[in-house]
PDB file of C-alpha atoms in Angstrom:
ATOM      1  CA  MET V   1      25.416 -21.834 -22.366  1.00 46.00           C
ATOM      2  CA  ASN V   2      22.800 -19.618 -24.032  1.00 49.00           C
ATOM      3  CA  ARG V   3      19.922 -21.163 -22.088  1.00 50.00           C
ATOM      4  CA  SER V   4      21.710 -20.770 -18.751  1.00 51.00           C
ATOM      5  CA  PHE V   5      22.474 -17.127 -19.601  1.00 43.00           C
ATOM      6  CA  THR V   6      18.793 -16.580 -20.451  1.00 45.00           C
ATOM      7  CA  SER V   7      17.712 -18.220 -17.201  1.00 46.00           C
ATOM      8  CA  ILE V   8      20.136 -16.076 -15.188  1.00 45.00           C
ATOM      9  CA  VAL V   9      18.921 -12.885 -16.874  1.00 41.00           C
ATOM     10  CA  VAL V  10      15.279 -13.856 -16.234  1.00 39.00           C
ATOM     11  CA  LEU V  11      16.030 -14.479 -12.560  1.00 41.00           C
ATOM     12  CA  LEU V  12      17.932 -11.189 -12.278  1.00 42.00           C
ATOM     13  CA  SER V  13      15.022  -9.324 -13.864  1.00 44.00           C
ATOM     14  CA  VAL V  14      12.677 -10.880 -11.303  1.00 39.00           C
ATOM     15  CA  PHE V  15      14.910  -9.784  -8.433  1.00 41.00           C
ATOM     16  CA  ALA V  16      15.423  -6.326  -9.958  1.00 42.00           C
ATOM     17  CA  SER V  17      11.658  -5.865 -10.069  1.00 42.00           C
ATOM     18  CA  PHE V  18      11.636  -6.010  -6.246  1.00 42.00           C
ATOM     19  CA  ALA V  19      12.686  -2.362  -6.255  1.00 47.00           C
ATOM     20  CA  ALA V  20       9.889  -1.301  -8.619  1.00 53.00           C
ATOM     21  CA  ALA V  21       7.317  -0.334  -5.971  1.00 74.00           C
ATOM     22  CA  TYR V  22       6.289   3.306  -5.643  1.00 87.00           C
ATOM     23  CA  THR V  23       4.679   5.188  -2.773  1.00 87.00           C
ATOM     24  CA  THR V  24       2.979   8.557  -3.024  1.00 90.00           C
ATOM     25  CA  ILE V  25       1.097  10.750  -0.588  1.00 90.00           C
ATOM     26  CA  MET V  26      -2.145  12.025  -2.089  1.00 92.00           C
ATOM     27  CA  PHE V  27      -3.114  15.381  -0.624  1.00 93.00           C
ATOM     28  CA  PRO V  28      -6.833  16.226  -0.203  1.00 93.00           C
ATOM     29  CA  ASN V  29      -8.763  16.765  -3.439  1.00 93.00           C
ATOM     30  CA  THR V  30      -5.815  16.097  -5.753  1.00 94.00           C
ATOM     31  CA  GLN V  31      -5.117  13.861  -8.720  1.00 94.00           C
ATOM     32  CA  GLU V  32      -1.773  12.341  -9.688  1.00 94.00           C
ATOM     33  CA  CYS V  33      -1.205  10.819 -13.116  1.00 94.00           C
ATOM     34  CA  TYR V  34       1.645   8.659 -14.385  1.00 94.00           C
ATOM     35  CA  PHE V  35       2.409   7.821 -17.993  1.00 93.00           C
ATOM     36  CA  GLU V  36       3.509   4.734 -19.866  1.00 91.00           C
ATOM     37  CA  ARG V  37       4.549   4.751 -23.541  1.00 91.00           C
ATOM     38  CA  MET V  38       3.354   1.562 -25.224  1.00 90.00           C
ATOM     39  CA  LYS V  39       3.343   0.062 -28.687  1.00 90.00           C
ATOM     40  CA  THR V  40       0.494  -1.957 -30.117  1.00 88.00           C
ATOM     41  CA  GLY V  41       0.291  -5.304 -28.322  1.00 84.00           C
ATOM     42  CA  ASP V  42       2.391  -4.255 -25.313  1.00 86.00           C
ATOM     43  CA  HIS V  43       1.331  -5.613 -21.945  1.00 84.00           C
ATOM     44  CA  PHE V  44       0.892  -3.369 -18.896  1.00 87.00           C
ATOM     45  CA  SER V  45      -0.194  -4.342 -15.399  1.00 86.00           C
ATOM     46  CA  ILE V  46      -0.542  -2.436 -12.146  1.00 88.00           C
ATOM     47  CA  THR V  47      -1.398  -3.312  -8.566  1.00 86.00           C
ATOM     48  CA  PHE V  48      -2.099  -0.717  -5.907  1.00 89.00           C
ATOM     49  CA  GLU V  49      -3.240  -0.369  -2.322  1.00 87.00           C
ATOM     50  CA  THR V  50      -3.902   2.536   0.006  1.00 88.00           C
ATOM     51  CA  ALA V  51      -2.841   2.656   3.631  1.00 81.00           C
ATOM     52  CA  GLY V  52      -5.815   1.748   5.781  1.00 77.00           C
ATOM     53  CA  LYS V  53      -7.826   0.742   2.686  1.00 81.00           C
ATOM     54  CA  LEU V  54      -9.003   4.356   2.353  1.00 88.00           C
ATOM     55  CA  PRO V  55     -10.961   4.883  -0.877  1.00 92.00           C
ATOM     56  CA  ILE V  56      -9.477   6.602  -3.913  1.00 94.00           C
ATOM     57  CA  ASP V  57     -10.489   6.746  -7.572  1.00 95.00           C
ATOM     58  CA  PHE V  58      -8.303   4.906 -10.084  1.00 95.00           C
ATOM     59  CA  VAL V  59      -8.535   5.258 -13.854  1.00 95.00           C
ATOM     60  CA  ILE V  60      -6.473   4.153 -16.878  1.00 94.00           C
ATOM     61  CA  ASN V  61      -6.737   6.375 -19.961  1.00 93.00           C
ATOM     62  CA  ASP V  62      -5.843   5.575 -23.553  1.00 92.00           C
ATOM     63  CA  VAL V  63      -3.780   7.798 -25.863  1.00 92.00           C
ATOM     64  CA  ASN V  64      -6.821  10.055 -26.487  1.00 92.00           C
ATOM     65  CA  ARG V  65      -7.411  10.481 -22.715  1.00 91.00           C
ATOM     66  CA  ASN V  66     -10.539   8.296 -22.883  1.00 92.00           C
ATOM     67  CA  PRO V  67     -10.997   6.023 -19.854  1.00 93.00           C
ATOM     68  CA  ILE V  68     -10.190   2.376 -20.539  1.00 92.00           C
ATOM     69  CA  TYR V  69     -10.786   1.146 -17.022  1.00 92.00           C
ATOM     70  CA  SER V  70     -12.009   2.851 -13.886  1.00 93.00           C
ATOM     71  CA  MET V  71     -12.288   1.794 -10.248  1.00 93.00           C
ATOM     72  CA  PRO V  72     -14.049   4.473  -8.168  1.00 93.00           C
ATOM     73  CA  HIS V  73     -13.838   4.535  -4.360  1.00 92.00           C
ATOM     74  CA  THR V  74     -11.561   1.570  -3.839  1.00 91.00           C
ATOM     75  CA  GLY V  75      -8.704   0.903  -1.431  1.00 88.00           C
ATOM     76  CA  GLU V  76      -6.886  -1.694  -3.525  1.00 87.00           C
ATOM     77  CA  GLY V  77      -6.898  -3.202  -6.969  1.00 88.00           C
ATOM     78  CA  SER V  78      -5.022  -4.611  -9.905  1.00 86.00           C
ATOM     79  CA  TYR V  79      -5.477  -4.390 -13.641  1.00 88.00           C
ATOM     80  CA  ASN V  80      -3.842  -5.892 -16.741  1.00 85.00           C
ATOM     81  CA  TYR V  81      -4.057  -4.337 -20.180  1.00 87.00           C
ATOM     82  CA  VAL V  82      -2.757  -5.051 -23.680  1.00 86.00           C
ATOM     83  CA  SER V  83      -2.497  -1.876 -25.747  1.00 88.00           C
ATOM     84  CA  THR V  84      -4.430  -1.645 -28.983  1.00 89.00           C
ATOM     85  CA  VAL V  85      -2.915   1.624 -30.213  1.00 91.00           C
ATOM     86  CA  GLU V  86       0.636   2.955 -29.997  1.00 92.00           C
ATOM     87  CA  GLY V  87       1.043   6.022 -27.804  1.00 92.00           C
ATOM     88  CA  ARG V  88       1.214   7.434 -24.307  1.00 93.00           C
ATOM     89  CA  TYR V  89      -1.223   5.842 -21.860  1.00 93.00           C
ATOM     90  CA  SER V  90      -1.868   7.252 -18.407  1.00 94.00           C
ATOM     91  CA  TYR V  91      -3.045   5.897 -15.084  1.00 94.00           C
ATOM     92  CA  CYS V  92      -4.326   8.286 -12.445  1.00 95.00           C
ATOM     93  CA  PHE V  93      -5.130   8.220  -8.746  1.00 95.00           C
ATOM     94  CA  LYS V  94      -7.585  10.774  -7.383  1.00 95.00           C
ATOM     95  CA  ASN V  95      -8.144  11.594  -3.720  1.00 94.00           C
ATOM     96  CA  ASN V  96     -11.567  13.142  -3.097  1.00 92.00           C
ATOM     97  CA  ALA V  97     -11.233  12.818   0.682  1.00 91.00           C
ATOM     98  CA  PRO V  98     -10.555  15.794   2.977  1.00 92.00           C
ATOM     99  CA  HIS V  99      -7.378  14.114   4.303  1.00 91.00           C
ATOM    100  CA  GLU V 100      -4.113  12.704   2.982  1.00 92.00           C
ATOM    101  CA  ILE V 101      -3.995   9.144   1.670  1.00 91.00           C
ATOM    102  CA  VAL V 102      -0.834   7.078   1.162  1.00 88.00           C
ATOM    103  CA  VAL V 103      -0.894   5.012  -2.035  1.00 90.00           C
ATOM    104  CA  ASN V 104       1.512   2.153  -2.807  1.00 88.00           C
ATOM    105  CA  PHE V 105       1.552   0.967  -6.401  1.00 90.00           C
ATOM    106  CA  ASN V 106       3.595  -1.348  -8.612  1.00 86.00           C
ATOM    107  CA  PRO V 107       3.383  -0.752 -12.360  1.00 88.00           C
ATOM    108  CA  HIS V 108       4.806  -3.389 -14.677  1.00 82.00           C
ATOM    109  CA  GLY V 109       5.301  -1.862 -18.102  1.00 79.00           C
ATOM    110  CA  PRO V 110       6.264  -3.131 -21.516  1.00 75.00           C
ATOM    111  CA  GLU V 111      10.014  -2.767 -20.905  1.00 71.00           C
ATOM    112  CA  GLU V 112       9.788  -5.675 -18.466  1.00 67.00           C
ATOM    113  CA  GLU V 113       8.180  -7.773 -21.198  1.00 58.00           C
ATOM    114  CA  THR V 114      10.565  -6.808 -24.025  1.00 54.00           C
ATOM    115  CA  PHE V 115      13.448  -9.066 -23.081  1.00 49.00           C
ATOM    116  CA  LEU V 116      11.271 -11.983 -22.119  1.00 51.00           C
ATOM    117  CA  ALA V 117       9.282 -11.925 -25.361  1.00 53.00           C
ATOM    118  CA  GLY V 118      12.147 -10.816 -27.633  1.00 50.00           C
ATOM    119  CA  HIS V 119      13.121 -14.269 -28.869  1.00 55.00           C
ATOM    120  CA  ASP V 120      11.609 -17.625 -29.717  1.00 64.00           C
ATOM    121  CA  ALA V 121      10.923 -19.240 -26.402  1.00 67.00           C
ATOM    122  CA  SER V 122      10.816 -22.896 -25.571  1.00 78.00           C
ATOM    123  CA  PRO V 123       7.918 -24.210 -23.481  1.00 82.00           C
ATOM    124  CA  ALA V 124      10.203 -24.186 -20.421  1.00 81.00           C
ATOM    125  CA  GLU V 125      11.068 -20.516 -20.995  1.00 77.00           C
ATOM    126  CA  ASN V 126       7.363 -19.695 -21.365  1.00 74.00           C
ATOM    127  CA  GLU V 127       6.727 -21.390 -18.037  1.00 81.00           C
ATOM    128  CA  VAL V 128       9.592 -19.419 -16.473  1.00 80.00           C
ATOM    129  CA  ARG V 129       7.995 -16.217 -17.834  1.00 74.00           C
ATOM    130  CA  LYS V 130       4.633 -17.152 -16.299  1.00 77.00           C
ATOM    131  CA  LEU V 131       6.359 -18.012 -13.033  1.00 82.00           C
ATOM    132  CA  SER V 132       8.135 -14.659 -13.135  1.00 78.00           C
ATOM    133  CA  HIS V 133       4.801 -12.835 -13.457  1.00 74.00           C
ATOM    134  CA  ASN V 134       3.313 -14.845 -10.609  1.00 79.00           C
ATOM    135  CA  ILE V 135       6.334 -14.097  -8.417  1.00 83.00           C
ATOM    136  CA  GLU V 136       5.935 -10.378  -9.198  1.00 79.00           C
ATOM    137  CA  GLU V 137       2.304 -10.482  -8.108  1.00 78.00           C
ATOM    138  CA  ILE V 138       3.184 -12.327  -4.901  1.00 83.00           C
ATOM    139  CA  LYS V 139       6.030  -9.890  -4.216  1.00 82.00           C
ATOM    140  CA  ASP V 140       3.713  -6.913  -4.756  1.00 77.00           C
ATOM    141  CA  HIS V 141       1.162  -8.363  -2.379  1.00 78.00           C
ATOM    142  CA  PHE V 142       3.876  -9.122   0.185  1.00 83.00           C
ATOM    143  CA  ASN V 143       5.159  -5.529  -0.020  1.00 79.00           C
ATOM    144  CA  PHE V 144       1.630  -4.254   0.539  1.00 78.00           C
ATOM    145  CA  MET V 145       1.292  -6.559   3.544  1.00 81.00           C
ATOM    146  CA  LEU V 146       4.589  -5.279   4.989  1.00 82.00           C
ATOM    147  CA  PHE V 147       3.470  -1.683   4.578  1.00 78.00           C
ATOM    148  CA  ARG V 148       0.097  -2.488   6.156  1.00 78.00           C
ATOM    149  CA  ASN V 149       1.913  -4.225   9.032  1.00 85.00           C
ATOM    150  CA  GLU V 150       4.050  -1.113   9.653  1.00 82.00           C
ATOM    151  CA  VAL V 151       0.958   1.088   9.747  1.00 77.00           C
ATOM    152  CA  HIS V 152      -0.828  -1.263  12.149  1.00 82.00           C
ATOM    153  CA  GLU V 153       2.223  -1.650  14.389  1.00 88.00           C
ATOM    154  CA  HIS V 154       2.431   2.126  14.723  1.00 85.00           C
ATOM    155  CA  SER V 155      -1.285   2.314  15.499  1.00 86.00           C
ATOM    156  CA  VAL V 156      -1.062  -0.485  18.078  1.00 89.00           C
ATOM    157  CA  SER V 157       1.979   0.990  19.830  1.00 90.00           C
ATOM    158  CA  ASP V 158       0.318   4.421  19.921  1.00 92.00           C
ATOM    159  CA  THR V 159      -2.848   2.901  21.407  1.00 93.00           C
ATOM    160  CA  GLN V 160      -0.815   0.956  23.973  1.00 93.00           C
ATOM    161  CA  LYS V 161       0.961   4.148  25.068  1.00 95.00           C
ATOM    162  CA  LYS V 162      -2.355   5.944  25.456  1.00 95.00           C
ATOM    163  CA  MET V 163      -3.829   3.050  27.455  1.00 95.00           C
ATOM    164  CA  PHE V 164      -0.742   2.907  29.709  1.00 95.00           C
ATOM    165  CA  ASN V 165      -0.889   6.655  30.389  1.00 95.00           C
ATOM    166  CA  TRP V 166      -4.640   6.437  31.034  1.00 96.00           C
ATOM    167  CA  ALA V 167      -4.098   3.537  33.470  1.00 95.00           C
ATOM    168  CA  ILE V 168      -1.458   5.544  35.359  1.00 96.00           C
ATOM    169  CA  LEU V 169      -3.806   8.531  35.513  1.00 95.00           C
ATOM    170  CA  GLN V 170      -6.627   6.304  36.805  1.00 96.00           C
ATOM    171  CA  THR V 171      -4.308   4.758  39.416  1.00 95.00           C
ATOM    172  CA  LEU V 172      -3.205   8.184  40.635  1.00 96.00           C
ATOM    173  CA  ALA V 173      -6.825   9.392  40.726  1.00 95.00           C
ATOM    174  CA  LEU V 174      -7.879   6.277  42.664  1.00 95.00           C
ATOM    175  CA  ALA V 175      -4.977   6.640  45.128  1.00 95.00           C
ATOM    176  CA  GLY V 176      -5.838  10.330  45.564  1.00 95.00           C
ATOM    177  CA  ALA V 177      -9.518   9.562  46.148  1.00 95.00           C
ATOM    178  CA  CYS V 178      -8.621   6.839  48.695  1.00 95.00           C
ATOM    179  CA  GLY V 179      -6.203   9.179  50.485  1.00 95.00           C
ATOM    180  CA  TRP V 180      -8.806  11.943  50.563  1.00 95.00           C
ATOM    181  CA  GLN V 181     -11.464   9.514  51.927  1.00 94.00           C
ATOM    182  CA  ILE V 182      -9.092   8.288  54.656  1.00 93.00           C
ATOM    183  CA  TYR V 183      -8.244  11.879  55.592  1.00 92.00           C
ATOM    184  CA  TYR V 184     -11.931  12.909  55.578  1.00 91.00           C
ATOM    185  CA  VAL V 185     -13.105   9.923  57.643  1.00 90.00           C
ATOM    186  CA  ARG V 186     -10.265  10.424  60.174  1.00 88.00           C
ATOM    187  CA  SER V 187     -11.110  14.116  60.471  1.00 87.00           C
ATOM    188  CA  LEU V 188     -14.792  13.254  61.092  1.00 85.00           C
ATOM    189  CA  PHE V 189     -13.863  10.849  63.864  1.00 83.00           C
ATOM    190  CA  LYS V 190     -11.363  13.347  65.347  1.00 83.00           C
ATOM    191  CA  ILE V 191     -14.114  15.959  65.590  1.00 76.00           C
ATOM    192  CA  ARG V 192     -16.357  13.502  67.419  1.00 71.00           C
ATOM    193  CA  GLY V 193     -13.479  12.441  69.646  1.00 67.00           C
ATOM    194  CA  VAL V 194     -13.572   8.781  68.721  1.00 60.00           C
ATOM    195  CA  VAL V 195     -10.006   8.652  67.457  1.00 55.00           C
TER     196      VAL V 195
END
């Protein structure tokens, strides 16, 4: 009974993590920081991606605001970290571009690990925990792909509308030029008395 309850809770935590994705709009020349309180030995991971793979700066700072990890000018990335000191860690996104950038990110903090690591685990439960982490990474990547697909679909439909309108304009211009040529040629022959 206890093992089935544990398995059900693990599966529910995996499905609950589906709603853990965040999206933010980074305005030009701004920085947004988010904080995570961790104890010594806590595990933290984050994956992120920008719409259109536009470059941003990403940095993780320790409790003393010293950079632990930095990824300058990147459109996507992921990082895992195990804290060495208890305190408030931060991760920041910085947009140095003169335009807005949409950032999707999925942080996985220590509270997700607490239940899974809170008891003596059998080898099967350890494998379920590893599988849970792998499913989270796949889910994050899938969410990024869905967002990217939405952006591209909008871009494609906008381009198709522009091409359709341009084709109509070209057709009208061609029909107008043909009509004008017919009128001009007929008027030339009328003047000469051929028609």
